[in-house]
Short mmCIF file of C-alpha atoms in Angstrom, two decimals:
data_model
loop_
_atom_site.label_atom_id
_atom_site.label_comp_id
_atom_site.label_asym_id
_atom_site.label_seq_id
_atom_site.Cartn_x
_atom_site.Cartn_y
_atom_site.Cartn_z
CA MET K 852 -21.35 15.12 26.39
CA ALA K 853 -18.02 14.64 24.41
CA LYS K 854 -17.89 12.02 21.53
CA LYS K 855 -16.28 8.99 22.81
CA GLU K 856 -13.08 7.95 21.24
CA LEU K 857 -12.34 4.91 19.41
CA ASP K 858 -10.39 2.32 21.63
CA LEU K 859 -8.91 -0.67 20.09
CA LEU K 860 -8.21 -2.11 23.20
CA ARG K 861 -11.79 -1.93 24.70
CA ASP K 862 -14.58 -1.46 22.15
CA LYS K 863 -16.27 -4.41 20.56
CA PRO K 864 -14.09 -6.21 18.12
CA SER K 865 -16.32 -5.68 14.91
CA SER K 866 -16.91 -2.09 15.98
CA ALA K 867 -13.68 -1.09 16.28
CA ILE K 868 -12.26 -2.70 13.32
CA LEU K 869 -15.04 -1.23 11.17
CA LYS K 870 -14.77 2.08 12.85
CA PHE K 871 -11.03 2.33 12.49
CA ALA K 872 -11.09 0.84 8.59
CA VAL K 873 -13.70 2.91 7.24
CA PRO K 874 -11.53 6.44 7.61
CA MET K 875 -8.71 4.48 5.78
CA LEU K 876 -10.75 2.83 3.07
CA ILE K 877 -11.94 6.43 2.41
CA GLY K 878 -8.57 7.51 2.28
CA ALA K 879 -7.53 4.84 0.10
CA LEU K 880 -10.35 5.40 -2.32
CA PHE K 881 -9.22 9.05 -2.77
CA GLN K 882 -5.79 8.02 -3.38
CA GLN K 883 -7.08 5.69 -6.01
CA ALA K 884 -9.14 8.67 -7.28
CA TYR K 885 -6.31 10.92 -7.76
CA SER K 886 -4.50 8.18 -9.36
CA LEU K 887 -7.57 7.78 -11.74
CA VAL K 888 -7.52 11.41 -12.60
CA ASP K 889 -3.78 10.87 -13.64
CA THR K 890 -4.79 8.05 -15.62
CA ILE K 891 -7.92 9.77 -17.13
CA VAL K 892 -5.98 12.84 -17.82
CA VAL K 893 -2.99 10.85 -19.65
CA GLY K 894 -5.09 8.52 -21.54
CA ASN K 895 -7.59 10.95 -22.60
CA PHE K 896 -5.60 14.33 -23.36
CA ILE K 897 -1.91 12.79 -24.07
CA ASN K 898 -1.92 9.27 -25.66
CA SER K 899 -2.20 5.64 -25.22
CA ASP K 900 1.74 5.63 -25.33
CA ALA K 901 1.87 7.74 -22.46
CA LEU K 902 -1.00 6.01 -20.86
CA ALA K 903 1.05 2.95 -21.06
CA ALA K 904 4.47 4.74 -19.84
CA VAL K 905 2.96 5.81 -16.46
CA GLY K 906 1.61 2.51 -15.87
CA THR K 907 5.06 1.17 -16.57
CA SER K 908 6.45 3.96 -14.56
CA GLY K 909 4.41 3.05 -11.55
CA VAL K 910 5.89 -0.37 -11.12
CA MET K 911 9.59 1.04 -11.56
CA MET K 912 8.72 3.81 -8.92
CA ASN K 913 7.93 0.97 -6.55
CA ILE K 914 11.43 -0.15 -6.27
CA VAL K 915 12.30 2.70 -4.32
CA THR K 916 8.92 3.93 -2.52
CA MET K 917 8.31 0.28 -1.29
CA ALA K 918 11.40 0.16 0.63
CA GLY K 919 10.15 3.22 2.74
CA MET K 920 6.74 1.50 2.98
CA GLY K 921 8.33 -1.90 4.27
CA LEU K 922 10.50 0.30 6.94
CA ALA K 923 7.40 2.11 7.79
CA VAL K 924 5.70 -1.37 8.90
CA GLY K 925 8.40 -1.45 11.48
CA THR K 926 7.81 1.75 12.76
CA SER K 927 3.92 1.23 12.60
CA VAL K 928 4.24 -2.13 14.70
CA VAL K 929 6.68 -0.98 17.54
CA THR K 930 4.70 2.34 17.67
CA ALA K 931 1.20 0.44 18.27
CA GLN K 932 2.84 -2.17 20.74
CA TYR K 933 4.25 0.57 22.85
CA PHE K 934 1.18 2.43 22.55
CA GLY K 935 -0.95 -0.68 23.59
CA ALA K 936 1.01 -1.12 26.46
CA GLN K 937 0.90 2.52 27.71
CA LYS K 938 4.81 3.08 27.14
CA LEU K 939 4.52 6.73 26.06
CA LYS K 940 8.23 7.74 26.12
CA GLU K 941 9.13 5.00 23.82
CA VAL K 942 6.35 5.74 21.59
CA LYS K 943 7.63 9.18 21.03
CA THR K 944 11.22 7.84 20.84
CA ALA K 945 10.18 5.17 18.01
CA ILE K 946 8.47 8.29 16.06
CA HIS K 947 11.66 10.61 16.44
CA THR K 948 13.94 8.16 15.55
CA SER K 949 11.76 6.81 12.35
CA LEU K 950 11.51 10.62 11.37
CA ILE K 951 15.30 11.00 10.94
CA VAL K 952 15.74 7.46 9.04
CA PHE K 953 13.19 8.22 6.54
CA VAL K 954 14.45 11.78 5.47
CA ALA K 955 17.89 10.14 5.02
CA LEU K 956 16.09 7.34 3.05
CA GLY K 957 14.10 9.51 1.06
CA LEU K 958 16.70 11.56 0.01
CA ALA K 959 18.87 8.64 -0.83
CA GLY K 960 16.27 6.85 -2.62
CA GLY K 961 15.26 9.71 -4.87
CA MET K 962 19.14 9.85 -6.08
CA LEU K 963 19.20 5.95 -6.80
CA GLY K 964 15.95 6.68 -8.57
CA LEU K 965 17.28 9.08 -10.96
CA LEU K 966 20.53 7.08 -11.67
CA ILE K 967 18.88 3.81 -12.33
CA MET K 968 15.58 4.46 -14.13
CA ASN K 969 17.10 4.87 -17.69
CA PRO K 970 18.58 1.58 -17.70
CA MET K 971 15.99 -0.15 -15.54
CA LEU K 972 13.43 0.94 -18.31
CA GLN K 973 15.38 -0.58 -20.79
CA LEU K 974 15.87 -3.68 -18.87
CA MET K 975 12.06 -4.08 -18.55
CA ASN K 976 11.91 -4.30 -22.62
CA THR K 977 9.83 -0.75 -22.49
CA PRO K 978 8.78 -0.16 -26.24
CA ALA K 979 10.66 2.90 -27.53
CA GLU K 980 7.76 4.97 -28.12
CA MET K 981 6.89 4.70 -24.32
CA MET K 982 10.48 5.76 -23.21
CA PRO K 983 10.59 9.71 -23.31
CA TYR K 984 7.03 9.81 -21.58
CA ALA K 985 8.31 7.44 -18.67
CA LEU K 986 11.67 9.05 -18.30
CA SER K 987 9.75 12.34 -18.05
CA TYR K 988 7.20 11.16 -15.40
CA LEU K 989 9.88 9.23 -13.28
CA GLY K 990 12.42 12.20 -13.33
CA VAL K 991 9.96 14.46 -11.27
CA ILE K 992 8.67 11.65 -9.18
CA PHE K 993 12.30 10.66 -7.84
CA ILE K 994 13.31 14.38 -7.20
CA GLY K 995 10.32 14.52 -4.86
CA VAL K 996 10.03 10.95 -3.60
CA VAL K 997 11.36 12.00 -0.02
CA PHE K 998 7.66 13.65 0.55
CA VAL K 999 6.01 10.48 -0.66
CA MET K 1000 8.29 8.59 1.79
CA LEU K 1001 7.47 10.60 4.61
CA TYR K 1002 3.72 10.77 3.87
CA ASN K 1003 3.81 6.87 4.40
CA MET K 1004 5.56 7.04 7.58
CA PHE K 1005 3.20 9.66 8.93
CA ASN K 1006 0.58 7.75 7.57
CA GLN K 1007 1.71 4.60 9.46
CA VAL K 1008 2.42 6.38 12.80
CA SER K 1009 -1.16 8.10 12.87
CA ILE K 1010 -2.81 4.53 12.22
CA ALA K 1011 -0.48 2.89 14.76
CA LEU K 1012 -1.98 5.52 17.29
CA GLY K 1013 -5.20 4.41 16.37
CA ASP K 1014 -5.99 7.61 14.54
CA SER K 1015 -7.11 6.70 11.16
CA LYS K 1016 -9.15 9.88 10.36
CA THR K 1017 -6.16 12.03 10.01
CA PRO K 1018 -4.67 10.22 7.20
CA MET K 1019 -8.14 10.39 5.57
CA LEU K 1020 -8.51 14.12 5.51
CA MET K 1021 -4.88 14.77 4.55
CA LEU K 1022 -5.57 12.46 1.62
CA LEU K 1023 -8.98 14.14 0.72
CA ILE K 1024 -7.03 17.40 0.77
CA ALA K 1025 -4.11 15.86 -1.24
CA SER K 1026 -6.53 14.39 -3.66
CA ALA K 1027 -7.88 17.89 -4.62
CA ILE K 1028 -4.49 19.49 -4.94
CA ASN K 1029 -3.64 16.68 -7.23
CA VAL K 1030 -6.65 17.10 -9.53
CA VAL K 1031 -6.50 20.69 -10.01
CA LEU K 1032 -2.55 20.64 -10.37
CA ASP K 1033 -3.02 17.74 -12.99
CA LEU K 1034 -5.50 20.03 -14.95
CA VAL K 1035 -3.06 23.20 -14.70
CA PHE K 1036 0.23 21.38 -15.42
CA THR K 1037 -1.13 19.06 -18.23
CA LEU K 1038 -4.10 21.17 -19.86
CA GLY K 1039 -2.58 24.70 -19.09
CA LEU K 1040 1.12 24.44 -19.25
CA HIS K 1041 1.34 21.18 -21.39
CA TRP K 1042 3.81 19.48 -19.30
CA GLY K 1043 2.58 16.03 -20.55
CA THR K 1044 3.66 13.34 -17.96
CA ALA K 1045 6.05 15.43 -16.05
CA GLY K 1046 3.22 17.46 -15.20
CA VAL K 1047 1.23 14.50 -13.81
CA ALA K 1048 4.13 13.45 -11.80
CA ALA K 1049 4.61 16.85 -10.34
CA ALA K 1050 0.69 17.09 -9.22
CA THR K 1051 1.35 13.96 -7.56
CA VAL K 1052 4.71 14.93 -5.54
CA LEU K 1053 3.17 18.20 -4.54
CA GLY K 1054 -0.30 16.76 -3.34
CA GLN K 1055 1.58 14.21 -0.99
CA GLY K 1056 4.13 16.95 -0.02
CA PHE K 1057 1.55 19.03 1.59
CA ALA K 1058 -0.19 16.05 2.93
CA ALA K 1059 3.21 14.83 4.72
CA LEU K 1060 3.66 18.22 6.33
CA SER K 1061 0.06 18.67 7.57
CA CYS K 1062 0.03 15.39 8.67
CA TRP K 1063 3.29 15.82 10.70
CA ARG K 1064 2.04 18.99 12.38
CA LEU K 1065 -1.16 16.85 13.66
CA ILE K 1066 1.34 14.19 15.25
CA GLN K 1067 3.59 17.03 16.81
CA LYS K 1068 0.28 18.20 18.73
CA ARG K 1069 -0.70 14.52 19.80
CA LEU K 1070 2.90 13.99 21.13
CA ASP K 1071 2.66 17.18 22.88
CA GLN K 1072 -0.47 16.04 24.80
CA MET K 1073 1.24 13.00 26.13
CA LYS K 1074 3.30 13.88 29.39
CA THR K 1075 6.54 11.99 29.57
CA GLU K 1076 10.01 12.58 30.42
CA PRO K 1077 11.72 14.21 27.37
CA PRO K 1078 12.15 11.35 24.73
CA ALA K 1079 15.41 10.88 22.74
CA TRP K 1080 15.63 12.11 18.90
CA PHE K 1081 17.57 9.17 18.09
CA ASP K 1082 17.58 5.90 19.88
CA LYS K 1083 20.20 3.03 18.51
CA GLN K 1084 17.97 0.53 20.42
CA MET K 1085 14.81 1.58 19.18
CA PHE K 1086 16.38 1.84 15.75
CA LYS K 1087 17.16 -1.71 16.07
CA SER K 1088 13.72 -2.73 17.21
CA ILE K 1089 12.41 -1.11 14.27
CA CYS K 1090 14.44 -2.62 11.97
CA ALA K 1091 14.12 -6.08 13.24
CA ILE K 1092 10.78 -5.95 12.12
CA GLY K 1093 11.12 -3.28 9.57
CA LEU K 1094 13.79 -4.85 7.37
CA PRO K 1095 12.36 -8.01 6.65
CA ALA K 1096 9.17 -6.14 5.36
CA VAL K 1097 11.68 -3.98 3.23
CA ALA K 1098 13.07 -7.08 1.66
CA GLN K 1099 9.78 -8.47 1.29
CA ASN K 1100 8.58 -5.19 -0.91
CA ALA K 1101 12.03 -5.39 -2.80
CA ILE K 1102 11.30 -8.62 -3.59
CA SER K 1103 7.83 -8.05 -4.63
CA ALA K 1104 8.67 -5.06 -6.47
CA SER K 1105 11.19 -7.35 -8.28
CA GLY K 1106 8.30 -10.01 -9.14
CA MET K 1107 6.20 -7.05 -10.26
CA LEU K 1108 8.98 -5.81 -12.61
CA ALA K 1109 9.53 -9.33 -14.00
CA VAL K 1110 5.96 -9.78 -14.68
CA GLN K 1111 5.61 -6.10 -16.28
CA SER K 1112 8.72 -7.05 -18.39
CA LEU K 1113 6.53 -9.93 -19.78
CA LEU K 1114 3.75 -7.90 -20.08
CA ASN K 1115 5.65 -5.21 -21.99
CA SER K 1116 6.45 -8.17 -24.66
CA PHE K 1117 3.06 -7.88 -25.53
CA GLY K 1118 3.10 -4.35 -26.76
CA SER K 1119 1.82 -1.09 -25.92
CA VAL K 1120 -2.02 -1.80 -26.63
CA THR K 1121 -1.70 -4.64 -23.99
CA VAL K 1122 0.18 -2.49 -21.32
CA ALA K 1123 -2.13 0.53 -22.07
CA ALA K 1124 -5.48 -1.89 -21.20
CA TYR K 1125 -3.58 -3.35 -18.23
CA THR K 1126 -2.92 0.12 -16.80
CA ALA K 1127 -6.36 1.25 -17.33
CA ALA K 1128 -7.97 -1.98 -15.50
CA ASN K 1129 -5.24 -2.04 -12.92
CA LYS K 1130 -6.82 1.00 -11.76
CA VAL K 1131 -10.14 -0.33 -11.29
CA ASP K 1132 -8.69 -3.20 -9.54
CA GLY K 1133 -6.95 -0.92 -7.12
CA ILE K 1134 -10.24 0.66 -6.50
CA ALA K 1135 -12.07 -2.82 -5.90
CA MET K 1136 -8.92 -3.94 -3.61
CA SER K 1137 -9.14 -0.97 -1.33
CA PRO K 1138 -11.61 -2.20 1.28
CA MET K 1139 -9.51 -5.24 1.52
CA VAL K 1140 -6.35 -3.58 1.95
CA SER K 1141 -7.86 -1.14 4.31
CA LEU K 1142 -9.00 -4.47 6.28
CA GLY K 1143 -5.60 -5.78 6.34
CA THR K 1144 -3.96 -2.42 7.77
CA ALA K 1145 -6.95 -2.29 10.30
CA ILE K 1146 -6.51 -5.76 11.71
CA SER K 1147 -2.75 -5.23 11.75
CA THR K 1148 -2.86 -2.12 14.25
CA TYR K 1149 -5.75 -3.74 16.12
CA ALA K 1150 -3.55 -7.04 16.66
CA ALA K 1151 -0.17 -4.91 17.60
CA GLN K 1152 -2.24 -2.73 20.13
CA ASN K 1153 -3.92 -5.75 21.63
CA ILE K 1154 -0.84 -7.80 21.75
CA GLY K 1155 0.63 -5.19 23.36
CA ALA K 1156 -1.94 -5.21 25.86
CA GLN K 1157 -1.90 -9.20 25.85
CA GLN K 1158 -5.37 -9.59 24.94
CA TYR K 1159 -5.30 -12.38 22.41
CA ASP K 1160 -8.74 -13.37 22.36
CA ARG K 1161 -9.81 -10.29 21.21
CA ILE K 1162 -7.63 -10.91 18.09
CA LYS K 1163 -9.02 -13.89 17.27
CA THR K 1164 -12.57 -12.37 17.50
CA GLY K 1165 -11.59 -9.46 15.19
CA LEU K 1166 -9.78 -11.86 12.48
CA ARG K 1167 -13.35 -13.84 12.05
CA PHE K 1168 -15.15 -10.66 11.80
CA THR K 1169 -12.88 -8.93 9.30
CA VAL K 1170 -12.53 -12.15 7.07
CA PHE K 1171 -16.63 -12.16 7.08
CA PHE K 1172 -16.89 -8.57 6.32
CA ALA K 1173 -14.21 -8.73 3.69
CA PHE K 1174 -16.24 -11.60 1.74
CA ILE K 1175 -19.16 -9.20 1.59
CA CYS K 1176 -16.97 -6.43 0.02
CA CYS K 1177 -15.57 -8.78 -2.46
CA LEU K 1178 -19.19 -9.99 -3.47
CA VAL K 1179 -20.42 -6.32 -4.34
CA THR K 1180 -17.58 -5.19 -6.03
CA GLY K 1181 -16.99 -8.24 -8.03
CA VAL K 1182 -20.44 -8.54 -9.30
CA LEU K 1183 -20.66 -4.41 -10.09
CA ILE K 1184 -17.03 -4.68 -11.91
CA TYR K 1185 -17.75 -8.02 -14.03
CA GLY K 1186 -21.48 -6.36 -15.26
CA ALA K 1187 -20.09 -2.71 -16.04
CA SER K 1188 -16.44 -3.28 -17.18
CA ASP K 1189 -16.63 -1.94 -20.59
CA ALA K 1190 -18.24 1.33 -19.13
CA ILE K 1191 -15.69 1.66 -16.50
CA LEU K 1192 -12.55 1.35 -18.54
CA GLY K 1193 -14.31 4.05 -21.22
CA LEU K 1194 -13.46 6.41 -18.35
CA PHE K 1195 -9.75 5.99 -18.53
CA VAL K 1196 -9.24 5.96 -22.47
CA SER K 1197 -9.91 8.35 -25.22
CA SER K 1198 -13.15 7.34 -27.43
CA GLY K 1199 -10.63 6.89 -30.40
CA ALA K 1200 -8.84 3.84 -28.43
CA SER K 1201 -9.11 0.39 -30.27
CA ARG K 1202 -11.64 -2.31 -29.50
CA GLU K 1203 -8.71 -4.46 -28.83
CA LEU K 1204 -7.52 -2.20 -25.82
CA PHE K 1205 -11.22 -2.82 -24.01
CA ASP K 1206 -11.24 -6.58 -24.80
CA ILE K 1207 -8.05 -6.94 -23.15
CA GLY K 1208 -8.85 -4.69 -20.25
CA ALA K 1209 -11.89 -6.51 -20.01
CA GLU K 1210 -10.44 -9.87 -19.99
CA TYR K 1211 -8.10 -8.79 -17.15
CA LEU K 1212 -11.05 -7.69 -15.01
CA HIS K 1213 -13.37 -10.80 -15.65
CA VAL K 1214 -10.46 -13.04 -14.32
CA ALA K 1215 -9.48 -10.64 -11.24
CA VAL K 1216 -12.93 -10.44 -9.72
CA PHE K 1217 -13.11 -14.07 -9.14
CA SER K 1218 -9.74 -13.96 -7.09
CA TYR K 1219 -10.72 -10.82 -4.94
CA PHE K 1220 -11.44 -13.03 -1.75
CA VAL K 1221 -8.33 -14.94 -2.10
CA MET K 1222 -6.32 -11.63 -1.88
CA ALA K 1223 -8.65 -10.64 1.15
CA VAL K 1224 -7.83 -13.43 3.15
CA MET K 1225 -4.08 -13.17 2.44
CA PHE K 1226 -3.96 -9.70 3.26
CA ILE K 1227 -5.94 -10.41 6.54
CA LEU K 1228 -3.79 -13.14 7.61
CA THR K 1229 -0.39 -11.57 7.02
CA GLY K 1230 -2.06 -8.34 8.78
CA VAL K 1231 -2.29 -10.11 12.08
CA LEU K 1232 1.16 -11.55 11.57
CA LYS K 1233 2.49 -8.28 10.91
CA GLY K 1234 0.93 -6.69 14.13
CA ALA K 1235 2.39 -9.21 16.05
CA GLY K 1236 5.92 -8.72 14.47
CA ASP K 1237 6.32 -12.09 13.15
CA ALA K 1238 8.25 -10.44 10.06
CA LYS K 1239 10.35 -13.57 8.97
CA LEU K 1240 6.99 -15.61 8.56
CA VAL K 1241 5.53 -12.59 6.32
CA PHE K 1242 8.73 -12.15 4.46
CA LEU K 1243 8.58 -15.89 3.52
CA CYS K 1244 4.90 -15.29 2.61
CA SER K 1245 6.25 -12.76 0.33
CA ILE K 1246 8.77 -14.66 -1.34
CA THR K 1247 6.47 -17.58 -1.91
CA ASP K 1248 4.05 -15.16 -3.66
CA LEU K 1249 6.69 -13.85 -5.80
CA LEU K 1250 8.40 -17.02 -6.80
CA MET K 1251 5.01 -18.88 -7.38
CA ARG K 1252 3.46 -15.92 -9.54
CA ALA K 1253 6.59 -15.10 -11.77
CA GLY K 1254 6.97 -18.75 -12.06
CA PHE K 1255 3.52 -19.52 -13.11
CA ALA K 1256 3.64 -16.76 -15.37
CA TYR K 1257 6.74 -17.52 -17.15
CA ALA K 1258 6.15 -21.17 -17.07
CA LEU K 1259 2.40 -21.05 -18.75
CA VAL K 1260 2.61 -18.04 -20.90
CA GLY K 1261 3.21 -20.05 -24.02
CA ILE K 1262 0.17 -22.01 -23.21
CA LEU K 1263 -2.28 -19.58 -21.93
CA GLY K 1264 -1.00 -16.20 -23.45
CA ARG K 1265 -2.24 -13.31 -21.44
CA TYR K 1266 -4.13 -15.15 -19.04
CA ALA K 1267 -1.07 -16.61 -17.51
CA LEU K 1268 -0.29 -13.20 -16.28
CA TRP K 1269 -3.69 -12.26 -15.06
CA LEU K 1270 -3.79 -15.96 -13.22
CA SER K 1271 -0.82 -15.67 -11.71
CA TYR K 1272 -1.92 -13.25 -8.99
CA PRO K 1273 -4.36 -15.34 -7.34
CA PHE K 1274 -2.03 -18.30 -7.50
CA GLY K 1275 0.74 -16.41 -5.53
CA TRP K 1276 -1.55 -15.13 -3.22
CA PHE K 1277 -2.92 -18.63 -2.61
CA CYS K 1278 0.35 -20.14 -2.10
CA SER K 1279 1.26 -17.36 0.58
CA ILE K 1280 -2.10 -18.43 2.49
CA VAL K 1281 -1.08 -22.06 2.42
CA ILE K 1282 2.09 -20.61 4.79
CA ALA K 1283 0.45 -18.11 6.62
CA TRP K 1284 -2.76 -20.14 8.08
CA PRO K 1285 -0.99 -22.94 9.71
CA ARG K 1286 1.22 -20.39 11.30
CA TYR K 1287 -1.65 -18.47 12.62
CA LEU K 1288 -3.33 -21.27 13.82
CA SER K 1289 -0.09 -22.76 15.83
CA GLY K 1290 -0.13 -19.33 17.68
CA LYS K 1291 3.54 -19.12 17.60
CA TRP K 1292 2.92 -15.39 16.74
CA LYS K 1293 1.98 -14.71 20.02
CA LYS K 1294 5.61 -15.17 21.07
CA ASN K 1295 6.99 -11.97 18.96
CA LYS K 1296 5.71 -9.00 21.28
CA ILE K 1297 8.51 -6.58 21.81
CA VAL K 1298 7.45 -4.02 24.21
CA ALA K 1299 9.24 -5.91 27.09
CA GLU K 1300 12.53 -5.86 25.32
CA GLY K 1301 14.46 -2.81 23.30
CA ALA K 1302 12.93 0.04 25.70
CA ALA K 1303 14.36 3.12 24.86
CA SER K 1304 16.75 4.77 27.43
#
């Protein structure tokens, strides 16, 4: 008997969301894993200045890559709603249109990144000892950023079609490639931070090309009239949802730059400690991020099918399950922060570095549930195509986070930075929760308009 395929429109909401989210969580953990390998290799086999530089570079890289991720939200929502409504020709047209846009965006973004990386690092108060490592890392990343962007788009397309296993499998392979190449380029060829960046680009490049081949096979199985390779109306529909998300991510990246600039003023030891602790934080947050993505696609498909009660049931379950995840990860991290941080820095690192990293983590674990609720609520609103409200939430998060950090750093010191994150998330919830209760997000269904010609 053939195994029953996951159906986000008909399966029990709790079962559908969990089955859909688990592969994404596994993939996210492996994505974090190869990011961790980068951190471990740099922290243990280069030095703490290089580790701090990779952390600062990651924030800088977000300026370009988060623009692509924002537009991918538009692709995902449009594709998922048309798929939920079973308008398969429009599904193909949306994917083809997005592919052309993302290739152009990736090439342009890479060129922009190469032009602005030096002045932006200086603007961020990057310490002089970190600059060579950061420039070396970013130079390679921006050369290959088109592959990173394409993978993000293909990942969102697969998820929009209800397939969370393909992105997971691609990430498993990409992670293995990244680990092997990290060791070859850094330990064998001594390429330093450029080697770490090259391993990341090549791993994601392979994942992007493989994912596209699998998506093509899925599209070939959909029997429709020949779709357009580029449709202006479809492009407008994608941009109507995606551009606010692009602006949201750009503003979020700017906020991260502002906070990173403030962080850099504390010196390279604090930056290195934050970089290591932030990798741990990334793993802990993966379940909540995956649940937010899952509920977004679940909501989009069910909105396309006009099944609104299923969305409410799904949201309640997702918040409950997120609470359990937050509780488990919080207890584990709080009790073993020193041991975990020891994975990412050499044994000769100063005690101060461990103390600062643990200080951040001990604040972070108490804020995970706030972050989870924010991701889940905005996930539903994203799935509905309520782009303006999600954008407003992001603006609020940014302004409140940066304002809190800069206003209170003179009083609270580093704690102003650590506490600024949950404060920003909470302020976003204050906006998103009334919007959800109002039900106005149900009016953002797009499948009845903008049909491809």
